[in-house]
mmCIF file of C-alpha atoms and ligand atoms in Angstrom:
data_model
loop_
_atom_site.group_PDB
_atom_site.id
_atom_site.type_symbol
_atom_site.label_atom_id
_atom_site.label_comp_id
_atom_site.label_asym_id
_atom_site.label_seq_id
_atom_site.Cartn_x
_atom_site.Cartn_y
_atom_site.Cartn_z
ATOM 1 C CA MET A 1 25.165 -14.502 21.059
ATOM 2 C CA PRO A 2 24.228 -16.689 18.547
ATOM 3 C CA LYS A 3 23.471 -15.108 15.038
ATOM 4 C CA ILE A 4 20.159 -14.682 13.938
ATOM 5 C CA LYS A 5 19.027 -16.807 11.758
ATOM 6 C CA ARG A 6 15.543 -16.593 8.729
ATOM 7 C CA ILE A 7 14.557 -19.925 9.465
ATOM 8 C CA LEU A 8 11.407 -21.825 7.440
ATOM 9 C CA VAL A 9 10.014 -24.879 9.784
ATOM 10 C CA THR A 10 7.199 -26.479 7.031
ATOM 11 C CA GLY A 11 4.877 -28.620 9.195
ATOM 12 C CA GLY A 12 5.681 -26.103 11.775
ATOM 13 C CA ALA A 13 1.888 -26.129 13.008
ATOM 14 C CA GLY A 14 2.393 -30.018 13.913
ATOM 15 C CA PHE A 15 3.723 -31.760 16.669
ATOM 16 C CA LEU A 16 6.618 -31.642 16.324
ATOM 17 C CA GLY A 17 7.216 -28.898 14.284
ATOM 18 C CA SER A 18 5.251 -26.800 16.714
ATOM 19 C CA HIS A 19 7.634 -27.324 19.529
ATOM 20 C CA LEU A 20 10.317 -26.459 17.330
ATOM 21 C CA CYS A 21 9.105 -22.973 16.540
ATOM 22 C CA GLU A 22 8.389 -22.330 19.818
ATOM 23 C CA ARG A 23 12.596 -23.547 20.610
ATOM 24 C CA LEU A 24 13.692 -21.750 17.606
ATOM 25 C CA VAL A 25 11.237 -18.509 18.521
ATOM 26 C CA GLU A 26 12.355 -18.214 22.268
ATOM 27 C CA ARG A 27 15.958 -18.299 20.793
ATOM 28 C CA GLY A 28 15.216 -15.160 18.900
ATOM 29 C CA HIS A 29 15.492 -16.823 15.314
ATOM 30 C CA ASP A 30 12.984 -15.184 12.788
ATOM 31 C CA VAL A 31 10.735 -18.060 11.917
ATOM 32 C CA ILE A 32 8.371 -18.819 9.257
ATOM 33 C CA CYS A 33 6.264 -21.717 9.799
ATOM 34 C CA LEU A 34 4.222 -22.994 6.959
ATOM 35 C CA ASP A 35 1.374 -25.732 6.720
ATOM 36 C CA ASN A 36 -1.152 -26.596 4.850
ATOM 37 C CA PHE A 37 -3.175 -28.136 8.569
ATOM 38 C CA PHE A 38 -4.017 -31.416 6.823
ATOM 39 C CA THR A 39 -2.607 -33.501 10.781
ATOM 40 C CA SER A 40 -2.986 -30.024 12.589
ATOM 41 C CA GLN A 41 -4.867 -27.103 13.814
ATOM 42 C CA LYS A 42 -3.829 -23.397 14.385
ATOM 43 C CA SER A 43 -4.408 -23.798 18.013
ATOM 44 C CA ASN A 44 -0.921 -25.122 17.919
ATOM 45 C CA VAL A 45 0.604 -22.164 16.947
ATOM 46 C CA VAL A 46 -1.646 -19.184 18.124
ATOM 47 C CA HIS A 47 0.327 -18.819 20.999
ATOM 48 C CA LEU A 48 3.250 -17.854 18.926
ATOM 49 C CA LEU A 49 1.125 -15.297 16.604
ATOM 50 C CA ASP A 50 2.018 -12.247 19.094
ATOM 51 C CA TYR A 51 5.229 -12.749 18.667
ATOM 52 C CA PRO A 52 7.395 -10.440 16.181
ATOM 53 C CA ASN A 53 9.804 -13.247 15.041
ATOM 54 C CA PHE A 54 6.600 -15.308 14.350
ATOM 55 C CA GLU A 55 5.253 -15.949 10.504
ATOM 56 C CA LEU A 56 2.370 -18.264 10.096
ATOM 57 C CA ILE A 57 2.130 -19.591 5.650
ATOM 58 C CA ARG A 58 -0.781 -21.727 5.047
ATOM 59 C CA HIS A 59 0.653 -23.434 1.895
ATOM 60 C CA ASP A 60 1.319 -26.375 0.637
ATOM 61 C CA VAL A 61 4.561 -27.738 -0.012
ATOM 62 C CA THR A 62 3.660 -29.385 -2.577
ATOM 63 C CA LEU A 63 3.449 -25.955 -4.609
ATOM 64 C CA PRO A 64 6.769 -24.039 -5.445
ATOM 65 C CA ILE A 65 7.159 -20.469 -2.522
ATOM 66 C CA TYR A 66 10.064 -18.774 -2.578
ATOM 67 C CA LEU A 67 10.780 -17.111 0.756
ATOM 68 C CA GLU A 68 14.281 -15.923 0.924
ATOM 69 C CA VAL A 69 16.145 -17.990 4.156
ATOM 70 C CA ASP A 70 19.280 -19.444 6.009
ATOM 71 C CA GLU A 71 17.671 -22.408 7.702
ATOM 72 C CA ILE A 72 14.900 -25.074 6.378
ATOM 73 C CA TYR A 73 13.513 -27.542 8.708
ATOM 74 C CA ASN A 74 11.516 -30.050 6.680
ATOM 75 C CA LEU A 75 8.685 -31.405 8.518
ATOM 76 C CA ALA A 76 5.588 -31.400 6.776
ATOM 77 C CA CYS A 77 4.192 -34.581 6.131
ATOM 78 C CA PRO A 78 1.787 -36.659 7.217
ATOM 79 C CA ALA A 79 3.213 -38.969 10.300
ATOM 80 C CA ALA A 80 0.971 -41.660 12.034
ATOM 81 C CA PRO A 81 -0.614 -44.435 9.661
ATOM 82 C CA GLY A 82 -3.772 -42.951 9.324
ATOM 83 C CA HIS A 83 -3.374 -40.059 8.152
ATOM 84 C CA TYR A 84 -0.745 -41.103 5.389
ATOM 85 C CA GLN A 85 -2.645 -44.183 4.078
ATOM 86 C CA TYR A 86 -5.704 -41.822 4.324
ATOM 87 C CA ASN A 87 -4.476 -40.308 0.996
ATOM 88 C CA PRO A 88 -1.553 -42.504 -0.329
ATOM 89 C CA ILE A 89 -0.994 -40.860 -3.518
ATOM 90 C CA LYS A 90 -0.647 -37.301 -1.960
ATOM 91 C CA THR A 91 1.939 -38.817 0.713
ATOM 92 C CA LEU A 92 3.767 -40.065 -1.785
ATOM 93 C CA LYS A 93 3.918 -36.287 -3.374
ATOM 94 C CA THR A 94 4.372 -34.571 -0.260
ATOM 95 C CA SER A 95 7.679 -36.461 0.787
ATOM 96 C CA MET A 96 8.461 -36.300 -3.105
ATOM 97 C CA ALA A 97 7.448 -32.459 -3.930
ATOM 98 C CA GLY A 98 8.029 -31.213 -0.524
ATOM 99 C CA ALA A 99 11.552 -32.416 -0.672
ATOM 100 C CA ILE A 100 12.224 -30.988 -3.889
ATOM 101 C CA ASN A 101 10.950 -27.597 -3.187
ATOM 102 C CA VAL A 102 12.813 -27.441 -0.370
ATOM 103 C CA LEU A 103 16.158 -28.350 -1.981
ATOM 104 C CA GLY A 104 15.408 -25.762 -4.876
ATOM 105 C CA MET A 105 15.039 -23.323 -2.344
ATOM 106 C CA ALA A 106 18.133 -24.281 -0.538
ATOM 107 C CA LYS A 107 19.851 -24.389 -3.430
ATOM 108 C CA ARG A 108 19.014 -20.862 -4.786
ATOM 109 C CA CYS A 109 19.457 -19.547 -1.115
ATOM 110 C CA ARG A 110 22.437 -21.078 0.136
ATOM 111 C CA ALA A 111 20.492 -22.508 3.289
ATOM 112 C CA ARG A 112 21.188 -25.593 5.319
ATOM 113 C CA VAL A 113 17.909 -27.846 5.033
ATOM 114 C CA PHE A 114 16.664 -30.361 7.395
ATOM 115 C CA GLN A 115 14.759 -33.889 6.618
ATOM 116 C CA ALA A 116 12.472 -35.538 9.253
ATOM 117 C CA SER A 117 12.590 -39.117 7.901
ATOM 118 C CA THR A 118 12.101 -41.894 9.645
ATOM 119 C CA SER A 119 12.692 -45.294 11.469
ATOM 120 C CA GLU A 120 10.228 -46.386 8.696
ATOM 121 C CA ILE A 121 13.058 -46.887 6.442
ATOM 122 C CA TYR A 122 14.546 -49.520 8.665
ATOM 123 C CA GLY A 123 10.186 -51.042 7.587
ATOM 124 C CA ASP A 124 10.482 -54.581 9.544
ATOM 125 C CA PRO A 125 13.851 -54.960 10.559
ATOM 126 C CA GLU A 126 15.591 -57.738 10.205
ATOM 127 C CA VAL A 127 18.178 -56.692 12.130
ATOM 128 C CA HIS A 128 18.543 -55.232 15.977
ATOM 129 C CA PRO A 129 18.106 -52.792 16.910
ATOM 130 C CA GLN A 130 18.371 -50.425 14.167
ATOM 131 C CA PRO A 131 22.399 -49.050 13.081
ATOM 132 C CA GLU A 132 22.282 -46.105 9.825
ATOM 133 C CA SER A 133 24.050 -48.973 7.931
ATOM 134 C CA TYR A 134 21.015 -51.016 7.668
ATOM 135 C CA ARG A 135 19.182 -50.725 4.686
ATOM 136 C CA GLY A 136 15.973 -51.778 5.762
ATOM 137 C CA SER A 137 13.308 -54.496 4.543
ATOM 138 C CA VAL A 138 10.517 -52.131 3.431
ATOM 139 C CA ASN A 139 7.612 -53.535 1.211
ATOM 140 C CA PRO A 140 7.349 -51.257 -2.024
ATOM 141 C CA ILE A 141 3.860 -52.149 -2.473
ATOM 142 C CA GLY A 142 1.932 -52.076 0.631
ATOM 143 C CA PRO A 143 0.010 -49.628 2.895
ATOM 144 C CA ARG A 144 3.027 -48.507 4.344
ATOM 145 C CA ALA A 145 4.761 -48.192 1.106
ATOM 146 C CA CYS A 146 3.459 -43.967 0.454
ATOM 147 C CA TYR A 147 5.133 -43.389 3.830
ATOM 148 C CA ASP A 148 8.441 -45.642 3.681
ATOM 149 C CA GLU A 149 9.165 -44.795 -0.016
ATOM 150 C CA GLY A 150 8.178 -41.495 -0.377
ATOM 151 C CA LYS A 151 10.722 -41.470 2.920
ATOM 152 C CA ARG A 152 13.706 -42.842 1.554
ATOM 153 C CA ALA A 153 12.748 -41.021 -2.180
ATOM 154 C CA ALA A 154 13.574 -38.180 0.177
ATOM 155 C CA GLU A 155 16.717 -39.206 1.820
ATOM 156 C CA SER A 156 18.302 -39.963 -1.739
ATOM 157 C CA LEU A 157 17.444 -36.537 -3.412
ATOM 158 C CA PHE A 158 18.603 -35.078 -0.326
ATOM 159 C CA MET A 159 22.215 -37.262 -0.686
ATOM 160 C CA ASP A 160 21.749 -35.839 -4.634
ATOM 161 C CA TYR A 161 21.833 -32.489 -4.497
ATOM 162 C CA HIS A 162 24.193 -32.954 -2.059
ATOM 163 C CA ARG A 163 26.301 -34.640 -4.135
ATOM 164 C CA MET A 164 25.774 -32.434 -6.986
ATOM 165 C CA ASN A 165 24.330 -29.067 -5.694
ATOM 166 C CA ARG A 166 26.647 -28.905 -2.363
ATOM 167 C CA VAL A 167 23.474 -28.105 -0.541
ATOM 168 C CA ASP A 168 24.102 -28.498 3.006
ATOM 169 C CA ILE A 169 21.789 -30.750 4.152
ATOM 170 C CA ARG A 170 21.081 -32.707 7.616
ATOM 171 C CA ILE A 171 19.443 -35.925 7.748
ATOM 172 C CA VAL A 172 17.789 -37.190 10.788
ATOM 173 C CA ARG A 173 15.435 -41.220 11.441
ATOM 174 C CA ILE A 174 13.372 -40.178 13.968
ATOM 175 C CA PHE A 175 11.713 -43.264 15.753
ATOM 176 C CA ASN A 176 8.702 -43.130 17.379
ATOM 177 C CA THR A 177 8.236 -39.753 19.597
ATOM 178 C CA TYR A 178 5.503 -38.775 21.561
ATOM 179 C CA GLY A 179 4.253 -35.754 23.961
ATOM 180 C CA PRO A 180 1.980 -32.831 24.414
ATOM 181 C CA ARG A 181 0.125 -31.880 21.615
ATOM 182 C CA MET A 182 -0.124 -35.314 19.235
ATOM 183 C CA HIS A 183 -3.278 -34.949 17.723
ATOM 184 C CA PRO A 184 -5.688 -37.169 19.804
ATOM 185 C CA PHE A 185 -7.425 -38.489 16.760
ATOM 186 C CA ASP A 186 -3.970 -39.396 14.758
ATOM 187 C CA GLY A 187 -4.759 -43.001 15.781
ATOM 188 C CA ARG A 188 -0.345 -43.226 16.832
ATOM 189 C CA VAL A 189 -0.445 -45.545 19.978
ATOM 190 C CA ILE A 190 0.326 -43.439 22.767
ATOM 191 C CA SER A 191 -2.263 -40.997 21.925
ATOM 192 C CA ASN A 192 -4.702 -43.783 21.012
ATOM 193 C CA PHE A 193 -4.567 -45.694 24.565
ATOM 194 C CA ILE A 194 -4.301 -42.268 26.639
ATOM 195 C CA ARG A 195 -7.600 -40.917 25.282
ATOM 196 C CA GLN A 196 -9.479 -44.164 25.419
ATOM 197 C CA ALA A 197 -8.184 -44.566 28.755
ATOM 198 C CA LEU A 198 -9.445 -40.903 29.697
ATOM 199 C CA GLN A 199 -13.061 -41.642 28.183
ATOM 200 C CA ARG A 200 -12.887 -45.153 29.613
ATOM 201 C CA GLU A 201 -12.838 -46.641 25.786
ATOM 202 C CA ASP A 202 -11.446 -49.856 25.878
ATOM 203 C CA ILE A 203 -7.826 -49.543 24.569
ATOM 204 C CA THR A 204 -7.621 -51.273 21.165
ATOM 205 C CA LEU A 205 -4.682 -53.777 21.297
ATOM 206 C CA PHE A 206 -3.117 -54.866 17.995
ATOM 207 C CA GLY A 207 -2.129 -58.227 17.506
ATOM 208 C CA ASP A 208 -1.285 -59.925 20.578
ATOM 209 C CA GLY A 209 0.569 -56.694 21.610
ATOM 210 C CA SER A 210 4.067 -58.938 21.670
ATOM 211 C CA GLN A 211 5.542 -56.172 18.682
ATOM 212 C CA THR A 212 8.206 -53.418 20.307
ATOM 213 C CA ARG A 213 8.413 -49.910 19.981
ATOM 214 C CA SER A 214 11.214 -47.462 21.425
ATOM 215 C CA PHE A 215 9.576 -44.156 23.140
ATOM 216 C CA CYS A 216 11.164 -40.913 22.865
ATOM 217 C CA TYR A 217 10.267 -38.416 24.738
ATOM 218 C CA ARG A 218 9.355 -35.150 22.141
ATOM 219 C CA ASP A 219 11.642 -32.247 24.071
ATOM 220 C CA ASP A 220 14.447 -34.778 23.996
ATOM 221 C CA MET A 221 13.844 -34.904 20.021
ATOM 222 C CA VAL A 222 13.646 -31.718 19.424
ATOM 223 C CA ASP A 223 16.785 -30.939 21.267
ATOM 224 C CA GLY A 224 18.144 -34.034 19.322
ATOM 225 C CA PHE A 225 17.175 -31.403 15.552
ATOM 226 C CA ILE A 226 18.477 -28.720 16.771
ATOM 227 C CA ARG A 227 21.877 -30.182 17.738
ATOM 228 C CA MET A 228 21.854 -31.875 14.135
ATOM 229 C CA MET A 229 21.950 -28.381 12.055
ATOM 230 C CA GLU A 230 24.296 -26.976 14.661
ATOM 231 C CA ASN A 231 26.394 -28.949 13.888
ATOM 232 C CA GLU A 232 29.693 -27.250 12.384
ATOM 233 C CA GLU A 233 31.556 -30.028 11.657
ATOM 234 C CA GLY A 234 30.031 -31.359 8.637
ATOM 235 C CA PHE A 235 28.153 -34.297 9.869
ATOM 236 C CA ILE A 236 24.831 -34.438 7.152
ATOM 237 C CA GLY A 237 23.545 -37.906 8.765
ATOM 238 C CA PRO A 238 21.387 -39.827 8.402
ATOM 239 C CA VAL A 239 21.973 -40.420 11.962
ATOM 240 C CA ASN A 240 19.293 -41.953 13.956
ATOM 241 C CA LEU A 241 17.535 -40.442 17.024
ATOM 242 C CA GLY A 242 14.990 -41.875 19.234
ATOM 243 C CA ASN A 243 15.134 -43.421 23.145
ATOM 244 C CA GLN A 244 16.644 -47.479 23.535
ATOM 245 C CA GLY A 245 13.969 -48.307 25.984
ATOM 246 C CA GLU A 246 12.150 -51.007 24.141
ATOM 247 C CA TYR A 247 8.146 -52.010 25.824
ATOM 248 C CA THR A 248 5.396 -54.550 24.307
ATOM 249 C CA ILE A 249 2.719 -52.364 22.933
ATOM 250 C CA ARG A 250 1.061 -54.741 25.708
ATOM 251 C CA GLN A 251 3.397 -53.425 28.451
ATOM 252 C CA LEU A 252 2.320 -49.492 27.299
ATOM 253 C CA ALA A 253 -1.153 -50.278 27.067
ATOM 254 C CA GLU A 254 -0.827 -51.709 31.070
ATOM 255 C CA THR A 255 1.449 -48.247 32.029
ATOM 256 C CA VAL A 256 -1.668 -46.133 30.383
ATOM 257 C CA LEU A 257 -4.085 -47.588 32.461
ATOM 258 C CA GLU A 258 -2.375 -47.625 35.566
ATOM 259 C CA LEU A 259 -0.587 -44.251 35.100
ATOM 260 C CA THR A 260 -5.183 -42.773 34.547
ATOM 261 C CA CYS A 261 -6.390 -44.709 36.845
ATOM 262 C CA SER A 262 -8.323 -46.038 34.410
ATOM 263 C CA LYS A 263 -10.970 -48.874 34.211
ATOM 264 C CA SER A 264 -10.488 -49.262 30.011
ATOM 265 C CA LYS A 265 -10.428 -52.639 29.569
ATOM 266 C CA ILE A 266 -7.889 -54.231 26.750
ATOM 267 C CA VAL A 267 -9.701 -55.421 23.865
ATOM 268 C CA TYR A 268 -7.995 -57.156 20.668
ATOM 269 C CA ARG A 269 -7.618 -56.065 16.860
ATOM 270 C CA ASP A 270 -6.228 -56.960 14.142
ATOM 271 C CA LEU A 271 -2.714 -56.212 13.382
ATOM 272 C CA PRO A 272 -2.330 -54.249 10.402
ATOM 273 C CA ALA A 273 -0.387 -55.430 7.234
ATOM 274 C CA ASP A 274 4.032 -55.000 7.714
ATOM 275 C CA ASP A 275 3.292 -53.860 10.943
ATOM 276 C CA PRO A 276 7.408 -53.461 12.272
ATOM 277 C CA LYS A 277 6.904 -56.504 14.641
ATOM 278 C CA ARG A 278 10.339 -54.934 16.741
ATOM 279 C CA ARG A 279 12.033 -51.301 16.537
ATOM 280 C CA ARG A 280 14.857 -49.739 19.036
ATOM 281 C CA PRO A 281 17.218 -47.529 17.581
ATOM 282 C CA ASP A 282 21.054 -48.071 17.685
ATOM 283 C CA ILE A 283 22.258 -44.193 18.782
ATOM 284 C CA SER A 284 26.053 -44.518 18.824
ATOM 285 C CA LEU A 285 26.149 -41.985 16.110
ATOM 286 C CA ALA A 286 24.473 -39.851 17.705
ATOM 287 C CA ARG A 287 26.371 -39.771 21.018
ATOM 288 C CA GLU A 288 29.401 -39.753 19.246
ATOM 289 C CA LYS A 289 28.769 -36.724 16.236
ATOM 290 C CA LEU A 290 26.340 -35.122 18.680
ATOM 291 C CA GLY A 291 27.078 -35.705 22.542
ATOM 292 C CA TRP A 292 22.886 -36.238 22.376
ATOM 293 C CA GLN A 293 20.765 -39.180 24.087
ATOM 294 C CA PRO A 294 17.362 -38.915 25.505
ATOM 295 C CA THR A 295 17.153 -38.223 29.156
ATOM 296 C CA VAL A 296 13.088 -38.163 29.822
ATOM 297 C CA SER A 297 11.775 -41.877 30.734
ATOM 298 C CA LEU A 298 8.653 -43.351 29.456
ATOM 299 C CA ALA A 299 7.303 -42.858 33.012
ATOM 300 C CA ASP A 300 7.692 -39.089 32.930
ATOM 301 C CA GLY A 301 7.663 -38.302 29.206
ATOM 302 C CA LEU A 302 3.988 -40.218 29.918
ATOM 303 C CA ALA A 303 3.240 -38.225 32.727
ATOM 304 C CA LYS A 304 3.515 -34.927 31.091
ATOM 305 C CA THR A 305 1.349 -36.196 28.265
ATOM 306 C CA ILE A 306 -1.592 -37.676 30.196
ATOM 307 C CA GLN A 307 -1.905 -34.465 31.903
ATOM 308 C CA TRP A 308 -1.884 -32.485 28.462
ATOM 309 C CA PHE A 309 -4.472 -34.691 27.500
ATOM 310 C CA GLN A 310 -6.605 -33.878 30.282
ATOM 311 C CA SER A 311 -6.008 -30.022 30.123
ATOM 312 C CA ILE A 312 -7.797 -30.156 26.406
ATOM 313 C CA ASP A 313 -10.750 -30.241 25.337
ATOM 314 C CA ILE A 314 -11.055 -33.123 22.531
ATOM 315 C CA GLY A 315 -14.134 -31.672 20.746
ATOM 316 C CA ASP A 316 -11.850 -28.762 19.625
ATOM 317 C CA TYR A 317 -10.371 -31.805 16.997
ATOM 318 C CA ARG A 318 -11.312 -33.957 14.301
ATOM 319 C CA PRO A 319 -10.262 -36.054 11.959
ATOM 320 C CA PRO A 320 -8.551 -35.314 8.585
ATOM 321 C CA THR A 321 -9.916 -33.502 6.484
ATOM 322 C CA PRO A 322 -12.016 -35.398 3.343
ATOM 323 C CA SER A 323 -11.903 -33.285 1.301
ATOM 324 C CA TYR A 324 -7.892 -33.548 1.341
HETATM 325 P P1 NAD B 1 2.204 -33.868 12.215
HETATM 326 O O1 NAD B 1 1.237 -34.827 11.639
HETATM 327 O O2 NAD B 1 1.524 -33.789 13.090
HETATM 328 O O3 NAD B 1 3.076 -33.168 11.347
HETATM 329 C C1 NAD B 1 2.691 -32.623 10.467
HETATM 330 C C2 NAD B 1 2.706 -31.597 10.269
HETATM 331 O O4 NAD B 1 3.254 -31.780 8.466
HETATM 332 C C3 NAD B 1 0.799 -31.690 9.956
HETATM 333 O O5 NAD B 1 1.094 -29.918 10.435
HETATM 334 C C4 NAD B 1 0.442 -31.303 8.846
HETATM 335 O O6 NAD B 1 -0.701 -30.546 8.619
HETATM 336 C C5 NAD B 1 1.870 -30.183 7.702
HETATM 337 N N1 NAD B 1 1.654 -31.053 6.599
HETATM 338 C C6 NAD B 1 1.170 -32.483 6.467
HETATM 339 N N2 NAD B 1 1.180 -32.697 4.744
HETATM 340 C C7 NAD B 1 1.435 -31.226 4.777
HETATM 341 C C8 NAD B 1 1.378 -30.883 3.058
HETATM 342 N N3 NAD B 1 1.341 -30.932 1.990
HETATM 343 N N4 NAD B 1 2.369 -29.253 3.151
HETATM 344 C C9 NAD B 1 2.765 -28.910 4.025
HETATM 345 N N5 NAD B 1 2.285 -29.122 5.831
HETATM 346 C C10 NAD B 1 1.428 -30.809 5.367
HETATM 347 O O7 NAD B 1 2.985 -35.353 12.776
HETATM 348 P P2 NAD B 1 4.534 -34.970 13.970
HETATM 349 O O8 NAD B 1 4.869 -35.990 14.423
HETATM 350 O O9 NAD B 1 5.086 -33.371 14.414
HETATM 351 O O10 NAD B 1 5.612 -35.954 12.428
HETATM 352 C C11 NAD B 1 6.874 -34.611 11.807
HETATM 353 C C12 NAD B 1 7.734 -34.832 11.383
HETATM 354 O O11 NAD B 1 8.417 -35.686 11.586
HETATM 355 C C13 NAD B 1 6.907 -35.467 9.982
HETATM 356 O O12 NAD B 1 7.465 -35.555 8.602
HETATM 357 C C14 NAD B 1 6.995 -37.106 10.544
HETATM 358 O O13 NAD B 1 7.059 -38.029 8.840
HETATM 359 C C15 NAD B 1 8.162 -36.962 10.926
HETATM 360 N N6 NAD B 1 8.829 -38.123 11.925
HETATM 361 C C16 NAD B 1 7.509 -37.946 13.177
HETATM 362 C C17 NAD B 1 7.749 -39.382 13.213
HETATM 363 C C18 NAD B 1 6.542 -39.192 15.594
HETATM 364 O O14 NAD B 1 7.024 -40.069 15.877
HETATM 365 N N7 NAD B 1 6.279 -37.973 15.855
HETATM 366 C C19 NAD B 1 8.169 -40.413 13.413
HETATM 367 C C20 NAD B 1 9.083 -40.425 12.896
HETATM 368 C C21 NAD B 1 9.066 -39.121 11.496
HETATM 369 N N1 UDP B 2 -1.030 -50.000 17.951
HETATM 370 C C1 UDP B 2 -2.159 -50.366 18.557
HETATM 371 N N2 UDP B 2 -3.234 -49.981 19.059
HETATM 372 C C2 UDP B 2 -3.503 -48.704 18.368
HETATM 373 C C3 UDP B 2 -2.542 -48.082 18.331
HETATM 374 C C4 UDP B 2 -1.247 -49.244 17.453
HETATM 375 O O1 UDP B 2 -2.076 -51.664 19.291
HETATM 376 O O2 UDP B 2 -4.933 -48.328 18.968
HETATM 377 C C5 UDP B 2 -0.127 -50.209 17.761
HETATM 378 C C6 UDP B 2 0.279 -50.576 16.186
HETATM 379 O O3 UDP B 2 -0.499 -52.102 15.258
HETATM 380 C C7 UDP B 2 1.427 -51.017 16.289
HETATM 381 C C8 UDP B 2 1.817 -50.257 17.106
HETATM 382 O O4 UDP B 2 1.339 -49.907 18.426
HETATM 383 O O5 UDP B 2 2.614 -52.163 16.250
HETATM 384 C C9 UDP B 2 2.685 -48.025 17.350
HETATM 385 O O6 UDP B 2 1.791 -48.045 16.239
HETATM 386 P P1 UDP B 2 1.723 -46.455 16.033
HETATM 387 O O7 UDP B 2 1.193 -46.378 14.779
HETATM 388 O O8 UDP B 2 1.737 -45.857 16.851
HETATM 389 O O9 UDP B 2 3.452 -46.174 15.151
HETATM 390 P P2 UDP B 2 3.995 -47.260 14.101
HETATM 391 O O10 UDP B 2 3.205 -48.331 13.725
HETATM 392 O O11 UDP B 2 4.004 -46.008 13.082
HETATM 393 O O12 UDP B 2 5.656 -47.136 15.494
#
């Protein structure tokens, strides 16, 4: 029988956080989900509210909070470019003050603490595929900087709390991940293309669509999170988690059109500033240290995601709150 732990998940009502909470509740842990619902809504976790080992707190991670826990997964941060650029100062505060608050809690409680970092810390990479040793090429003053630099600063804070205060940390660099419960209006490429295809809207291809991404299905990703957190070999990361299949965004648009049998047209829009041209993880370290690699193909993952988008009422979702 695994030991039952008290686990805090910040950003626990979001796309990845809600799946993680589900998995931890299933394993019998005492789960506290903390979220300010900036980019999510209660419906993502409402099915967990009846469980005695699940608790939901509306709270902003930039503000201190005192809880007694054994583990913390820190996922609170807007993740889609449209969401994180909506209020860039708040995005930086969320990454930095949020990291300080969870690290302070981990230090006080002697808890293990996990940071959801990102492939964006590599910026628009000159090295391909990206290994963890690559230090990245980030524009520190561009529109993506609030997210990229915030996550880089959070990694620094995690390492410094580890070196100075021996806090037991785990850092994971997440590459593009998708699946059911993505916010239909988050503007991320998979949610956008599926929503557009299902609603017979034009498919908006930014630039000429030759830029690439590697897409990981959410179940594989959450499995990687848990393996990393449960690793007892002293492996703290950073470690890349992502799928190695690399696709152009044009290929993705064509695949979504095919899988949805949609008659939507592809239209071209300007490429956003600093949009990375190529991205694919080198996952040798995750394979070696965690015995982890993705198992879900893009076609299978997309089919499940499309099915979920067909099952929801898109009218129930709203863009991020303007009062944020
Ligand atoms: P998401 O937007 O669905 O989830 C983020 C959650 O954090 C939301 O529920 C949001 O309301 C909450 N949040 C935001 N600011 C907050 C604050 N100040 N206080 C409390 N809660 C706050 O996005 P996601 O895709 O589930 O991302 C989860 C984490 O994984 C994020 O930290 C993100 O940066 C990281 N990540 C995700 C991806 C991906 O492709 N999905 C890639 C790289 C990194
Ligand atoms: N993209 C696109 N059309 C859209 C949304 C995104 O062509 O409607 C492109 C975007 O320019 C980028 C890629 O898809 O090159 C992935 O974008 P996303 O916002 O999902 O994530 P990120 O750029 O952070 O990887």
